[in-house]
mmCIF file of C-alpha atoms in Angstrom:
data_model
loop_
_atom_site.group_PDB
_atom_site.id
_atom_site.type_symbol
_atom_site.label_atom_id
_atom_site.label_comp_id
_atom_site.label_asym_id
_atom_site.label_seq_id
_atom_site.Cartn_x
_atom_site.Cartn_y
_atom_site.Cartn_z
ATOM 1 C CA MET A 1 0.019 -0.024 -0.044
ATOM 2 C CA LEU A 2 1.206 3.513 -0.738
ATOM 3 C CA PHE A 3 1.739 5.875 2.105
ATOM 4 C CA VAL A 4 3.080 9.359 2.647
ATOM 5 C CA CYS A 5 6.736 9.852 3.662
ATOM 6 C CA ASN A 6 8.498 13.115 4.487
ATOM 7 C CA MET A 7 11.824 11.595 5.780
ATOM 8 C CA PRO A 8 14.937 10.745 3.734
ATOM 9 C CA VAL A 9 14.340 7.567 1.813
ATOM 10 C CA SER A 10 16.227 5.097 -0.290
ATOM 11 C CA ALA A 11 16.118 5.988 -3.944
ATOM 12 C CA ASN A 12 16.071 2.279 -4.926
ATOM 13 C CA ASP A 13 12.470 1.023 -4.898
ATOM 14 C CA THR A 14 9.682 -0.823 -6.715
ATOM 15 C CA LEU A 15 6.395 0.445 -7.913
ATOM 16 C CA ALA A 16 4.666 -1.809 -5.477
ATOM 17 C CA SER A 17 6.333 -0.220 -2.459
ATOM 18 C CA ALA A 18 6.797 3.309 -3.677
ATOM 19 C CA THR A 19 5.521 6.011 -1.429
ATOM 20 C CA VAL A 20 4.102 9.529 -1.898
ATOM 21 C CA ILE A 21 6.817 11.846 -0.730
ATOM 22 C CA VAL A 22 6.213 15.346 0.603
ATOM 23 C CA THR A 23 8.734 17.695 -0.999
ATOM 24 C CA PRO A 24 10.541 19.598 1.703
ATOM 25 C CA ALA A 25 11.194 23.314 1.277
ATOM 26 C CA MET A 26 14.661 24.074 -0.182
ATOM 27 C CA PRO A 27 16.335 27.281 -1.312
ATOM 28 C CA GLN A 28 17.218 27.388 -5.014
ATOM 29 C CA PRO A 29 20.834 26.301 -5.432
ATOM 30 C CA ALA A 30 23.321 28.819 -6.683
ATOM 31 C CA TYR A 31 24.904 28.405 -10.175
ATOM 32 C CA LEU A 32 27.527 25.608 -10.230
ATOM 33 C CA GLU A 33 27.163 25.004 -6.524
ATOM 34 C CA PRO A 34 27.015 21.246 -5.634
ATOM 35 C CA THR A 35 23.835 20.429 -3.703
ATOM 36 C CA VAL A 36 22.352 17.309 -2.172
ATOM 37 C CA ASP A 37 18.705 16.295 -2.613
ATOM 38 C CA PRO A 38 17.352 16.210 0.974
ATOM 39 C CA VAL A 39 15.170 13.182 0.310
ATOM 40 C CA PHE A 40 17.080 10.922 -2.070
ATOM 41 C CA ARG A 41 20.580 12.057 -0.993
ATOM 42 C CA THR A 42 21.580 12.328 -4.671
ATOM 43 C CA ARG A 43 24.063 15.063 -5.580
ATOM 44 C CA PHE A 44 22.986 17.639 -8.176
ATOM 45 C CA VAL A 45 24.151 21.016 -9.596
ATOM 46 C CA LYS A 46 22.603 23.981 -11.338
ATOM 47 C CA VAL A 47 24.362 24.259 -14.650
ATOM 48 C CA THR A 48 22.685 27.286 -16.264
ATOM 49 C CA SER A 49 21.682 30.666 -14.920
ATOM 50 C CA PRO A 50 19.077 32.394 -17.060
ATOM 51 C CA GLY A 51 19.532 36.111 -17.720
ATOM 52 C CA LYS A 52 23.009 36.325 -16.066
ATOM 53 C CA THR A 53 26.082 37.262 -18.075
ATOM 54 C CA GLY A 54 29.736 37.472 -17.443
ATOM 55 C CA ILE A 55 33.035 35.668 -18.031
ATOM 56 C CA GLY A 56 32.512 31.949 -17.958
ATOM 57 C CA ILE A 57 28.744 32.141 -17.812
ATOM 58 C CA VAL A 58 26.466 30.789 -20.598
ATOM 59 C CA PRO A 59 24.818 33.787 -22.284
ATOM 60 C CA CYS A 60 21.194 32.817 -21.617
ATOM 61 C CA ASP A 61 17.692 34.206 -22.248
ATOM 62 C CA PRO A 62 16.234 35.585 -18.987
ATOM 63 C CA ASP A 63 13.199 33.284 -19.242
ATOM 64 C CA TYR A 64 14.811 29.895 -19.908
ATOM 65 C CA CYS A 65 18.297 28.294 -20.574
ATOM 66 C CA THR A 66 17.988 24.582 -21.108
ATOM 67 C CA HIS A 67 18.931 21.459 -23.070
ATOM 68 C CA ARG A 68 16.900 20.777 -26.106
ATOM 69 C CA TYR A 69 14.466 17.874 -25.233
ATOM 70 C CA SER A 70 14.033 14.642 -23.384
ATOM 71 C CA SER A 71 14.696 12.417 -26.329
ATOM 72 C CA SER A 72 17.475 14.500 -27.788
ATOM 73 C CA GLN A 73 20.903 13.446 -26.502
ATOM 74 C CA ALA A 74 22.402 16.206 -24.363
ATOM 75 C CA TRP A 75 25.910 14.832 -23.841
ATOM 76 C CA ASN A 76 28.297 13.604 -26.565
ATOM 77 C CA ALA A 77 29.408 10.020 -26.661
ATOM 78 C CA ASP A 78 32.250 10.183 -24.083
ATOM 79 C CA GLN A 79 30.371 12.797 -22.044
ATOM 80 C CA SER A 80 33.079 15.417 -22.407
ATOM 81 C CA LEU A 81 30.623 18.011 -23.821
ATOM 82 C CA LEU A 82 27.048 18.980 -22.728
ATOM 83 C CA LEU A 83 24.877 20.963 -25.207
ATOM 84 C CA ILE A 84 22.613 23.819 -24.069
ATOM 85 C CA ALA A 85 20.355 24.686 -27.018
ATOM 86 C CA ASN A 86 17.284 26.508 -25.700
ATOM 87 C CA GLY A 87 17.566 30.172 -24.849
ATOM 88 C CA CYS A 88 21.222 30.289 -25.700
ATOM 89 C CA SER A 89 22.192 32.615 -28.548
ATOM 90 C CA GLY A 90 23.192 29.824 -30.876
ATOM 91 C CA TRP A 91 24.339 26.590 -29.189
ATOM 92 C CA CYS A 92 26.349 26.702 -25.962
ATOM 93 C CA PHE A 93 28.711 23.820 -25.108
ATOM 94 C CA LEU A 94 29.662 23.098 -21.519
ATOM 95 C CA ASP A 95 32.349 20.858 -20.146
ATOM 96 C CA GLY A 96 30.473 17.661 -19.648
ATOM 97 C CA GLN A 97 32.072 16.966 -16.267
ATOM 98 C CA THR A 98 32.473 20.426 -14.592
ATOM 99 C CA TYR A 99 29.669 22.168 -16.501
ATOM 100 C CA LYS A 100 31.786 25.273 -17.065
ATOM 101 C CA THR A 101 31.152 27.167 -20.372
ATOM 102 C CA LEU A 102 33.570 26.132 -23.124
ATOM 103 C CA PHE A 103 32.379 27.679 -26.385
ATOM 104 C CA GLN A 104 29.437 28.873 -28.358
ATOM 105 C CA ARG A 105 28.524 27.996 -31.942
ATOM 106 C CA ARG A 106 25.982 29.166 -34.582
ATOM 107 C CA ILE A 107 25.173 26.709 -37.295
ATOM 108 C CA PRO A 108 22.064 26.999 -39.511
ATOM 109 C CA THR A 109 21.105 23.310 -39.587
ATOM 110 C CA ALA A 110 19.651 20.439 -37.581
ATOM 111 C CA CYS A 111 22.138 18.269 -35.702
ATOM 112 C CA GLU A 112 22.139 15.353 -33.169
ATOM 113 C CA TRP A 113 25.203 13.899 -31.369
ATOM 114 C CA HIS A 114 26.850 10.917 -33.041
ATOM 115 C CA PRO A 115 26.236 8.062 -30.662
ATOM 116 C CA THR A 116 29.709 6.516 -30.833
ATOM 117 C CA ASP A 117 32.110 9.350 -32.082
ATOM 118 C CA PRO A 118 32.422 11.965 -29.315
ATOM 119 C CA LYS A 119 33.894 14.519 -31.734
ATOM 120 C CA LEU A 120 30.946 14.570 -34.174
ATOM 121 C CA MET A 121 27.291 15.590 -34.625
ATOM 122 C CA ILE A 122 25.270 14.242 -37.542
ATOM 123 C CA CYS A 123 23.429 17.091 -39.376
ATOM 124 C CA VAL A 124 21.267 17.914 -42.376
ATOM 125 C CA HIS A 125 20.938 21.178 -44.231
ATOM 126 C CA GLY A 126 18.953 21.833 -47.390
ATOM 127 C CA ASN A 127 19.678 18.816 -49.538
ATOM 128 C CA ARG A 128 22.855 17.700 -47.669
ATOM 129 C CA VAL A 129 23.749 15.267 -45.006
ATOM 130 C CA LEU A 130 26.941 16.106 -43.127
ATOM 131 C CA THR A 131 28.938 15.682 -39.942
ATOM 132 C CA TRP A 132 30.118 18.558 -37.841
ATOM 133 C CA ALA A 133 32.802 18.722 -35.274
ATOM 134 C CA PRO A 134 31.683 21.480 -32.858
ATOM 135 C CA ARG A 135 35.039 22.040 -31.070
ATOM 136 C CA GLU A 136 36.846 22.736 -34.318
ATOM 137 C CA ASN A 137 33.709 24.058 -36.056
ATOM 138 C CA HIS A 138 34.588 21.799 -38.936
ATOM 139 C CA ILE A 139 31.981 20.379 -41.435
ATOM 140 C CA ILE A 140 32.474 17.249 -43.485
ATOM 141 C CA PRO A 141 30.078 16.574 -46.344
ATOM 142 C CA VAL A 142 28.564 13.121 -46.393
ATOM 143 C CA TRP A 143 25.870 13.226 -49.080
ATOM 144 C CA GLN A 144 24.328 15.853 -51.336
ATOM 145 C CA SER A 145 21.112 14.878 -53.209
ATOM 146 C CA GLU A 146 20.338 15.946 -56.711
ATOM 147 C CA ASN A 147 16.746 14.637 -56.565
ATOM 148 C CA TYR A 148 15.491 15.745 -53.125
ATOM 149 C CA LEU A 149 15.091 19.063 -51.310
ATOM 150 C CA ALA A 150 14.302 20.430 -47.856
ATOM 151 C CA PHE A 151 15.659 17.684 -45.707
ATOM 152 C CA GLU A 152 14.302 17.480 -42.145
ATOM 153 C CA PHE A 153 16.123 15.445 -39.494
ATOM 154 C CA GLY A 154 13.254 14.347 -37.215
ATOM 155 C CA PRO A 155 12.679 17.240 -36.910
ATOM 156 C CA GLY A 156 13.614 18.059 -33.385
ATOM 157 C CA ASN A 157 14.495 14.572 -32.047
ATOM 158 C CA GLY A 158 15.903 12.703 -35.074
ATOM 159 C CA ASN A 159 18.290 10.474 -33.267
ATOM 160 C CA PRO A 160 20.488 8.197 -35.514
ATOM 161 C CA SER A 161 20.540 4.422 -35.123
ATOM 162 C CA ARG A 162 22.469 3.205 -32.090
ATOM 163 C CA ASP A 163 25.625 2.573 -34.103
ATOM 164 C CA GLY A 164 25.414 5.925 -35.769
ATOM 165 C CA THR A 165 25.201 4.502 -39.344
ATOM 166 C CA ARG A 166 21.561 5.268 -40.280
ATOM 167 C CA ILE A 167 19.166 8.218 -40.109
ATOM 168 C CA ALA A 168 15.648 8.937 -41.110
ATOM 169 C CA LEU A 169 14.774 12.005 -43.159
ATOM 170 C CA LYS A 170 11.738 13.874 -44.478
ATOM 171 C CA ALA A 171 12.173 15.610 -47.806
ATOM 172 C CA ARG A 172 10.464 16.875 -50.980
ATOM 173 C CA THR A 173 10.987 15.457 -54.441
ATOM 174 C CA LYS A 174 11.580 17.826 -57.363
ATOM 175 C CA ALA A 175 7.885 17.328 -58.241
ATOM 176 C CA GLY A 176 6.983 18.573 -54.737
ATOM 177 C CA ASP A 177 5.862 15.337 -53.229
ATOM 178 C CA LYS A 178 6.515 14.840 -49.530
ATOM 179 C CA VAL A 179 8.509 11.634 -48.784
ATOM 180 C CA ALA A 180 10.401 9.981 -45.977
ATOM 181 C CA PHE A 181 13.322 7.584 -46.330
ATOM 182 C CA ALA A 182 16.238 6.117 -44.454
ATOM 183 C CA TYR A 183 19.855 6.886 -45.381
ATOM 184 C CA ASP A 184 22.939 4.866 -44.459
ATOM 185 C CA LEU A 185 25.905 7.149 -43.849
ATOM 186 C CA SER A 186 28.594 4.444 -43.774
ATOM 187 C CA ALA A 187 27.392 2.638 -47.014
ATOM 188 C CA GLY A 188 26.307 5.827 -48.770
ATOM 189 C CA ARG A 189 22.962 4.225 -49.477
ATOM 190 C CA LYS A 190 19.572 5.863 -49.748
ATOM 191 C CA PHE A 191 16.566 3.550 -49.013
ATOM 192 C CA PRO A 192 13.237 3.592 -50.815
ATOM 193 C CA ASP A 193 10.771 6.538 -50.508
ATOM 194 C CA ILE A 194 7.677 6.339 -48.284
ATOM 195 C CA ALA A 195 5.007 8.599 -49.803
ATOM 196 C CA LEU A 196 3.705 10.675 -46.902
ATOM 197 C CA ALA A 197 0.612 11.813 -48.744
ATOM 198 C CA GLU A 198 -0.673 8.242 -48.722
ATOM 199 C CA LEU A 199 -0.699 8.051 -44.901
ATOM 200 C CA SER A 200 -3.471 9.290 -42.593
ATOM 201 C CA GLY A 201 -2.842 12.840 -41.141
ATOM 202 C CA GLU A 202 -0.018 15.199 -41.672
ATOM 203 C CA SER A 203 3.612 14.154 -41.029
ATOM 204 C CA ASN A 204 4.989 15.402 -37.740
ATOM 205 C CA HIS A 205 8.310 13.633 -37.437
ATOM 206 C CA VAL A 206 10.096 10.580 -38.733
ATOM 207 C CA LEU A 207 12.613 8.543 -36.719
ATOM 208 C CA ILE A 208 14.941 5.637 -37.286
ATOM 209 C CA SER A 209 14.768 2.796 -34.751
ATOM 210 C CA PRO A 210 17.890 2.143 -32.662
ATOM 211 C CA SER A 211 18.719 -1.072 -34.581
ATOM 212 C CA GLY A 212 18.368 0.780 -37.892
ATOM 213 C CA ARG A 213 15.809 -1.748 -39.116
ATOM 214 C CA TYR A 214 12.689 0.399 -38.838
ATOM 215 C CA MET A 215 11.303 3.874 -39.427
ATOM 216 C CA PHE A 216 8.731 5.320 -37.012
ATOM 217 C CA LEU A 217 6.454 7.961 -38.517
ATOM 218 C CA PHE A 218 4.351 10.127 -36.107
ATOM 219 C CA GLN A 219 1.332 11.783 -37.789
ATOM 220 C CA GLU A 220 -0.629 14.908 -36.715
ATOM 221 C CA PRO A 221 -4.258 14.374 -35.704
ATOM 222 C CA VAL A 222 -6.928 12.768 -37.772
ATOM 223 C CA ASP A 223 -10.195 13.717 -36.066
ATOM 224 C CA GLY A 224 -8.139 14.609 -32.943
ATOM 225 C CA VAL A 225 -6.204 11.314 -32.924
ATOM 226 C CA GLU A 226 -2.440 11.408 -33.360
ATOM 227 C CA GLN A 227 -1.434 8.183 -35.096
ATOM 228 C CA ALA A 228 1.814 6.358 -35.906
ATOM 229 C CA TYR A 229 3.165 4.095 -38.625
ATOM 230 C CA VAL A 230 6.044 1.686 -38.556
ATOM 231 C CA PHE A 231 7.927 0.784 -41.757
ATOM 232 C CA THR A 232 10.956 -1.225 -42.485
ATOM 233 C CA VAL A 233 13.736 0.847 -43.990
ATOM 234 C CA GLU A 234 12.957 -0.966 -47.247
ATOM 235 C CA GLY A 235 9.588 0.778 -47.266
ATOM 236 C CA GLU A 236 7.289 -2.092 -46.114
ATOM 237 C CA GLN A 237 4.551 -1.047 -43.680
ATOM 238 C CA VAL A 238 4.473 -3.356 -40.598
ATOM 239 C CA GLN A 239 2.330 -1.376 -38.165
ATOM 240 C CA HIS A 240 -0.334 1.351 -38.112
ATOM 241 C CA TRP A 241 -1.154 2.462 -34.603
ATOM 242 C CA THR A 242 -4.539 4.237 -34.817
ATOM 243 C CA GLU A 243 -4.946 5.080 -31.132
ATOM 244 C CA HIS A 244 -4.149 8.538 -29.847
ATOM 245 C CA HIS A 245 -0.584 8.841 -28.581
ATOM 246 C CA ARG A 246 -0.233 5.159 -27.697
ATOM 247 C CA PRO A 247 2.552 5.928 -26.796
ATOM 248 C CA GLY A 248 3.751 9.524 -27.252
ATOM 249 C CA HIS A 249 6.231 12.015 -25.703
ATOM 250 C CA GLY A 250 8.702 9.147 -25.591
ATOM 251 C CA ASP A 251 11.787 7.577 -27.036
ATOM 252 C CA MET A 252 13.019 4.388 -28.626
ATOM 253 C CA THR A 253 15.321 1.770 -27.282
ATOM 254 C CA ILE A 254 16.187 -1.910 -27.608
ATOM 255 C CA ASP A 255 14.850 -4.220 -24.890
ATOM 256 C CA ALA A 256 16.450 -7.217 -23.345
ATOM 257 C CA ASP A 257 14.964 -9.486 -26.078
ATOM 258 C CA GLY A 258 16.612 -7.439 -28.814
ATOM 259 C CA ASN A 259 13.398 -5.789 -29.986
ATOM 260 C CA ASP A 260 13.104 -2.154 -31.015
ATOM 261 C CA VAL A 261 10.567 -0.583 -28.659
ATOM 262 C CA TYR A 262 8.968 2.792 -28.243
ATOM 263 C CA VAL A 263 8.504 3.809 -24.529
ATOM 264 C CA GLY A 264 6.285 6.757 -23.660
ATOM 265 C CA VAL A 265 3.024 7.975 -22.249
ATOM 266 C CA SER A 266 -0.177 6.425 -23.460
ATOM 267 C CA LYS A 267 -3.148 8.858 -24.014
ATOM 268 C CA ALA A 268 -5.618 6.261 -25.062
ATOM 269 C CA ASP A 269 -7.574 3.343 -23.409
ATOM 270 C CA PRO A 270 -6.976 0.783 -22.084
ATOM 271 C CA ASP A 271 -3.795 2.165 -20.574
ATOM 272 C CA LYS A 272 -4.473 5.931 -20.646
ATOM 273 C CA TYR A 273 -1.806 7.982 -18.812
ATOM 274 C CA HIS A 274 0.256 4.905 -18.066
ATOM 275 C CA ILE A 275 3.931 4.552 -19.037
ATOM 276 C CA ILE A 276 3.993 1.844 -21.677
ATOM 277 C CA LYS A 277 6.429 -0.050 -23.909
ATOM 278 C CA ARG A 278 5.311 -0.853 -27.475
ATOM 279 C CA ARG A 279 7.175 -3.225 -29.755
ATOM 280 C CA LEU A 280 7.696 -1.838 -33.244
ATOM 281 C CA LYS A 281 7.519 -5.138 -35.156
ATOM 282 C CA ASP A 282 4.066 -6.122 -33.830
ATOM 283 C CA GLY A 283 2.638 -3.370 -31.643
ATOM 284 C CA GLU A 284 2.617 -5.586 -28.436
ATOM 285 C CA VAL A 285 2.198 -3.329 -25.335
ATOM 286 C CA THR A 286 3.683 -3.789 -21.902
ATOM 287 C CA VAL A 287 2.538 -1.481 -19.117
ATOM 288 C CA LEU A 288 5.669 -0.246 -17.145
ATOM 289 C CA ALA A 289 4.120 2.162 -14.672
ATOM 290 C CA PRO A 290 0.519 2.916 -13.564
ATOM 291 C CA ARG A 291 -1.700 5.853 -14.413
ATOM 292 C CA GLY A 292 -0.029 9.031 -13.316
ATOM 293 C CA TYR A 293 1.522 12.352 -14.198
ATOM 294 C CA GLY A 294 4.381 11.042 -16.355
ATOM 295 C CA SER A 295 4.928 13.647 -19.052
ATOM 296 C CA HIS A 296 8.061 12.608 -20.974
ATOM 297 C CA VAL A 297 10.253 9.573 -21.364
ATOM 298 C CA SER A 298 13.826 9.452 -22.426
ATOM 299 C CA ALA A 299 16.048 6.501 -23.421
ATOM 300 C CA ARG A 300 19.191 8.528 -24.145
ATOM 301 C CA ASN A 301 21.108 6.184 -21.744
ATOM 302 C CA ILE A 302 22.125 4.287 -24.888
ATOM 303 C CA GLN A 303 25.125 2.574 -23.271
ATOM 304 C CA LEU A 304 22.956 1.366 -20.314
ATOM 305 C CA PRO A 305 19.853 -0.175 -22.015
ATOM 306 C CA GLY A 306 17.101 -1.769 -19.955
ATOM 307 C CA TRP A 307 15.918 1.484 -18.284
ATOM 308 C CA VAL A 308 14.121 4.739 -19.231
ATOM 309 C CA PHE A 309 13.999 8.010 -17.461
ATOM 310 C CA VAL A 310 10.575 9.438 -16.768
ATOM 311 C CA SER A 311 9.717 13.177 -15.990
ATOM 312 C CA TYR A 312 6.744 13.467 -13.737
ATOM 313 C CA SER A 313 4.757 16.714 -13.469
ATOM 314 C CA GLY A 314 1.697 17.513 -11.260
ATOM 315 C CA GLN A 315 1.626 18.412 -7.654
ATOM 316 C CA TYR A 316 1.194 16.827 -4.215
ATOM 317 C CA SER A 317 -2.664 17.143 -4.213
ATOM 318 C CA ASP A 318 -2.756 15.130 -7.504
ATOM 319 C CA VAL A 319 -1.354 12.027 -5.869
ATOM 320 C CA TYR A 320 -2.579 12.351 -2.274
ATOM 321 C CA VAL A 321 -6.107 12.958 -1.129
ATOM 322 C CA GLU A 322 -5.736 15.043 1.998
ATOM 323 C CA GLY A 323 -9.360 14.815 3.203
ATOM 324 C CA ALA A 324 -9.473 11.117 2.836
ATOM 325 C CA GLY A 325 -5.997 10.715 4.463
ATOM 326 C CA ARG A 326 -4.926 8.341 1.752
ATOM 327 C CA PRO A 327 -3.039 8.164 -1.582
ATOM 328 C CA SER A 328 -5.006 8.780 -4.737
ATOM 329 C CA GLN A 329 -5.222 6.120 -7.490
ATOM 330 C CA GLN A 330 -2.396 7.819 -9.312
ATOM 331 C CA ALA A 331 1.218 6.694 -9.412
ATOM 332 C CA PRO A 332 2.979 8.195 -6.357
ATOM 333 C CA PHE A 333 5.204 10.663 -8.211
ATOM 334 C CA TYR A 334 4.942 14.328 -8.822
ATOM 335 C CA ARG A 335 7.654 16.864 -9.881
ATOM 336 C CA GLU A 336 10.155 14.084 -9.922
ATOM 337 C CA VAL A 337 12.625 12.184 -12.214
ATOM 338 C CA VAL A 338 12.288 8.367 -11.948
ATOM 339 C CA ALA A 339 14.215 5.678 -13.730
ATOM 340 C CA VAL A 340 11.997 2.684 -14.706
ATOM 341 C CA ARG A 341 13.189 -0.687 -15.805
ATOM 342 C CA ILE A 342 11.517 -1.622 -19.055
ATOM 343 C CA ASP A 343 11.188 -5.384 -18.425
ATOM 344 C CA GLY A 344 7.797 -4.859 -16.621
ATOM 345 C CA SER A 345 9.193 -5.952 -13.291
ATOM 346 C CA GLY A 346 8.284 -2.624 -11.662
ATOM 347 C CA GLU A 347 11.789 -1.864 -10.477
ATOM 348 C CA ILE A 348 12.489 1.936 -10.249
ATOM 349 C CA LEU A 349 15.145 4.289 -9.165
ATOM 350 C CA ARG A 350 13.967 7.672 -7.786
ATOM 351 C CA ILE A 351 16.540 10.321 -8.696
ATOM 352 C CA ALA A 352 15.426 13.918 -8.128
ATOM 353 C CA GLN A 353 12.641 16.120 -6.888
ATOM 354 C CA THR A 354 12.450 18.908 -9.492
ATOM 355 C CA ARG A 355 10.288 21.406 -7.667
ATOM 356 C CA ASN A 356 9.093 22.395 -11.124
ATOM 357 C CA ALA A 357 5.684 24.191 -11.305
ATOM 358 C CA ASP A 358 3.678 23.440 -14.477
ATOM 359 C CA HIS A 359 3.427 26.568 -16.659
ATOM 360 C CA ASP A 360 4.349 26.327 -20.377
ATOM 361 C CA TYR A 361 6.429 24.280 -22.803
ATOM 362 C CA TRP A 362 9.747 25.822 -21.893
ATOM 363 C CA SER A 363 9.201 25.080 -18.206
ATOM 364 C CA GLU A 364 8.630 21.371 -18.760
ATOM 365 C CA THR A 365 11.191 19.079 -17.036
ATOM 366 C CA HIS A 366 12.261 17.061 -20.137
ATOM 367 C CA ALA A 367 14.764 14.878 -18.193
ATOM 368 C CA SER A 368 17.452 13.382 -20.419
ATOM 369 C CA PRO A 369 20.166 10.998 -19.086
ATOM 370 C CA SER A 370 23.818 10.817 -20.146
ATOM 371 C CA PRO A 371 24.781 7.929 -22.441
ATOM 372 C CA ASP A 372 26.021 5.782 -19.596
ATOM 373 C CA GLY A 373 23.100 6.528 -17.349
ATOM 374 C CA SER A 374 25.298 7.975 -14.583
ATOM 375 C CA ARG A 375 23.723 11.454 -14.735
ATOM 376 C CA VAL A 376 20.521 13.072 -15.898
ATOM 377 C CA ILE A 377 19.839 16.730 -16.900
ATOM 378 C CA TRP A 378 16.409 18.286 -16.087
ATOM 379 C CA SER A 379 14.790 21.694 -16.079
ATOM 380 C CA SER A 380 12.977 23.601 -13.358
ATOM 381 C CA ASN A 381 11.540 27.007 -12.511
ATOM 382 C CA TRP A 382 12.019 26.001 -8.820
ATOM 383 C CA GLY A 383 8.325 26.309 -7.987
ATOM 384 C CA ARG A 384 7.755 29.755 -9.546
ATOM 385 C CA ALA A 385 5.261 29.320 -12.367
ATOM 386 C CA GLY A 386 6.393 31.752 -15.073
ATOM 387 C CA GLY A 387 9.781 32.127 -13.352
ATOM 388 C CA PRO A 388 13.154 31.645 -15.043
ATOM 389 C CA VAL A 389 13.830 28.017 -16.041
ATOM 390 C CA ALA A 390 17.349 26.668 -15.415
ATOM 391 C CA ASP A 391 19.007 23.327 -15.998
ATOM 392 C CA TYR A 392 20.227 20.962 -13.291
ATOM 393 C CA VAL A 393 22.252 17.784 -13.493
ATOM 394 C CA SER A 394 21.753 14.987 -10.983
ATOM 395 C CA GLN A 395 24.153 12.125 -10.308
ATOM 396 C CA VAL A 396 22.356 8.757 -10.564
ATOM 397 C CA SER A 397 23.124 6.553 -7.579
ATOM 398 C CA TRP A 398 22.700 3.067 -8.889
ATOM 399 C CA PRO A 399 22.602 0.788 -5.826
ATOM 400 C CA ASP A 400 24.952 -1.832 -7.320
ATOM 401 C CA ASP A 401 26.100 -3.316 -10.640
ATOM 402 C CA SER A 402 23.131 -5.680 -10.741
ATOM 403 C CA ALA A 403 20.859 -2.748 -11.507
ATOM 404 C CA ARG A 404 22.771 -2.138 -14.733
ATOM 405 C CA THR A 405 21.552 -4.167 -17.672
ATOM 406 C CA PRO A 406 24.433 -5.375 -19.861
ATOM 407 C CA PRO A 407 24.359 -3.738 -23.341
ATOM 408 C CA THR A 408 21.986 -5.487 -25.631
ATOM 409 C CA PRO A 409 23.383 -6.624 -28.983
ATOM 410 C CA GLY A 410 21.765 -4.342 -31.518
ATOM 411 C CA THR A 411 24.049 -2.940 -34.150
ATOM 412 C CA THR A 412 22.729 -2.808 -37.679
ATOM 413 C CA ASP A 413 25.344 -5.287 -38.862
ATOM 414 C CA GLN A 414 24.504 -7.783 -36.145
ATOM 415 C CA LEU A 415 20.712 -7.668 -36.728
ATOM 416 C CA GLU A 416 21.053 -7.927 -40.512
ATOM 417 C CA SER A 417 23.281 -10.933 -40.044
ATOM 418 C CA GLU A 418 20.771 -12.545 -37.689
ATOM 419 C CA ASN A 419 17.947 -11.935 -40.201
ATOM 420 C CA ALA A 420 19.979 -13.455 -42.978
ATOM 421 C CA ASP A 421 20.435 -16.672 -40.905
ATOM 422 C CA ARG A 422 16.690 -17.183 -40.428
#
């Protein structure tokens, strides 16, 4: 049974034993001053300071200064660099360990970190695919198309495959038709077009799966329902999910069985407002966390698969009924970052209380872990709705090595070899 707790607790828990925790009052930490979460005893630090300027300070907008999004990788592959993209004039790069400002860049294109090469980002611009080394500000052309225009990488969260070889793009043909296709950077191969006009709804974003085998196409509403399609990179449709956001606001990873899965927030019955895992190849759903105030899910811990990081919004009164003296039927988390194991076991790791008051898009928490899962960046207005939104980085105190799932085989070459043997 759930109960209220207002004393320091162990961060390692299960959904069955998780408690509703009263968030104690706490002054907002100073910029770059190490702090300890009074409940979970995890260390964290404020890494941006909106509106402040000076030597060694990120030049930030006074309203917000944050990483890009939950499903966009914030750290590079070896975690030596941390990208601050929202509210910064251009892109600001911090030291990935000390969080001190290193340099600022302006580049008119869409980029995501390369998952294995710490020096590079993968970018698209116009009709070109390229790589970019931010430290040196050096661009290397990869492919320039003569037949397609207006490339879009995602847009906004267009992560490459886990080995960095494949990406998914939206584009226009010379005839003006909107299409999507996969591209293999290492082989220099463009895969077949998917005609977007033939799908229900208007295309929102297009993603490559972590294995590089599938493309996930998220479509804008049809009669109020945001749908999704799954295609192989060869252009064969394998799934059409007609339920509204089932799931959405999430991220893709590879589970312990080697399957590409999308983990996010369901906004449709029978698991509305639960955190769910959905398998791309057949649409099978596994409920990972009960109905609650989970708002975004990230699987950017690509070197530590088996877990996702969930941002919870809401407030105390949403998860505890004062008059009745008991917990509500919601999951017992509000304004919190929680790691959830994706095997359906209910194992969780409670990481940080964000003290983030719901207000607008820029104030959303959007927690995003480092590639090895040892840290997570999150945003907060520190309880002031409409107040400045800064970024914070929490250390993740894994209780022991058994909590860490060994890396799942899932490179493009491995999976293609396995398929060829079947």
